[in-house]
Amino acid sequence: MADGVKPRVRVPKEASAGEAIQIKTLISHPMESGQRKDDDGNTIPRSIINRFTVEFEGENVIDVMLEPAISTNPYFEFEATVPTSGTFVFTWYDDDGDVYTEEKAITVA
């Protein structure tokens, strides 16, 4: 994992079958657009999270392509319906080829 890049995910531990739950994600990432210059006048290379995906038990829940206009530390909040107990897999991809993954389990009562 690149220095300082840390994903955070909040998923309820339990839900009822078919219930829509709220999921919150945040990843600490500088999201450098490639349009700024350093103190010596050199262009700082673009380095952004360019894709974010979520799967639940192998099924696609969300797949988002990101552009340089997204702010530092991208935050997503969305709802998902959980049919059964299982595991969400959250994946962030950045321009440098780094991939960041976080898993969260949920129990359907």
XYZ file of C-alpha atoms in Angstrom:
109
model
C 0.000 0.000 0.000
C 1.344 3.419 -0.935
C 2.418 5.754 1.865
C -0.510 7.342 3.661
C -3.231 5.681 1.552
C -5.781 4.092 3.860
C -9.303 2.923 3.036
C -12.068 3.193 5.618
C -15.409 1.459 5.260
C -18.514 1.514 7.412
C -21.085 -1.285 6.926
C -23.685 -2.356 9.514
C -22.812 -5.668 11.198
C -26.403 -6.938 10.853
C -29.457 -6.366 8.643
C -32.775 -7.989 7.749
C -33.117 -9.927 4.488
C -33.916 -7.493 1.675
C -33.145 -4.448 3.816
C -31.462 -1.465 2.155
C -28.409 -0.589 4.217
C -26.266 2.533 4.149
C -22.595 2.078 3.284
C -19.929 4.758 3.713
C -16.399 4.659 2.315
C -13.456 7.030 2.479
C -9.933 6.567 1.197
C -7.072 8.820 2.244
C -5.411 9.677 -1.071
C -3.887 12.955 -2.324
C -5.678 12.783 -5.723
C -2.995 14.777 -7.554
C -4.562 16.080 -10.793
C -1.318 16.480 -12.758
C -2.019 20.184 -13.252
C 0.005 21.606 -10.346
C 3.707 22.413 -10.245
C 6.213 21.820 -7.457
C 8.489 24.523 -5.971
C 10.955 24.039 -8.843
C 8.283 24.555 -11.523
C 8.060 20.884 -12.494
C 4.642 19.395 -13.153
C 3.565 17.038 -10.369
C 2.501 13.796 -12.103
C -1.154 12.819 -12.035
C -1.926 10.240 -9.358
C -5.605 9.683 -8.659
C -7.936 6.912 -7.641
C -9.408 6.246 -11.085
C -11.864 3.452 -10.286
C -13.863 2.258 -7.277
C -15.786 -1.019 -7.206
C -17.894 -2.886 -4.668
C -18.965 -6.514 -4.879
C -21.206 -8.543 -2.598
C -20.578 -12.283 -2.737
C -19.129 -11.918 -6.249
C -21.961 -9.724 -7.600
C -21.256 -6.173 -8.747
C -22.871 -3.556 -6.504
C -21.176 -0.410 -7.795
C -18.471 0.411 -10.358
C -17.382 4.060 -10.593
C -14.803 5.660 -12.900
C -13.187 8.759 -11.339
C -11.672 11.800 -13.027
C -9.039 14.339 -11.838
C -11.733 16.782 -10.667
C -12.538 14.507 -7.686
C -11.232 16.000 -4.435
C -8.571 14.643 -2.116
C -9.743 11.684 0.025
C -12.709 10.483 -2.091
C -15.844 9.707 -0.061
C -18.771 7.591 -1.236
C -22.075 6.965 0.509
C -24.685 4.672 -1.025
C -27.376 2.106 -0.237
C -27.275 -1.592 -1.044
C -29.840 -4.327 -0.489
C -28.582 -7.441 1.246
C -30.427 -10.690 0.455
C -28.286 -12.967 2.660
C -25.311 -12.908 4.991
C -22.078 -12.332 3.136
C -19.054 -10.181 2.508
C -18.675 -6.888 0.676
C -15.364 -6.371 -1.152
C -14.375 -2.733 -1.728
C -11.590 -2.038 -4.250
C -9.893 1.228 -5.218
C -7.514 1.445 -8.213
C -5.054 4.292 -8.744
C -2.999 5.614 -11.667
C 0.203 4.206 -10.186
C -1.109 0.642 -10.514
C -1.756 0.292 -6.789
C -4.916 -1.522 -5.703
C -6.431 -1.076 -2.243
C -8.955 -3.595 -0.932
C -11.105 -3.745 2.170
C -13.638 -6.459 3.116
C -16.619 -6.154 5.462
C -18.970 -8.952 6.459
C -22.665 -8.522 7.240
C -25.024 -10.963 8.919
C -28.654 -11.202 7.826
C -30.857 -12.102 10.769
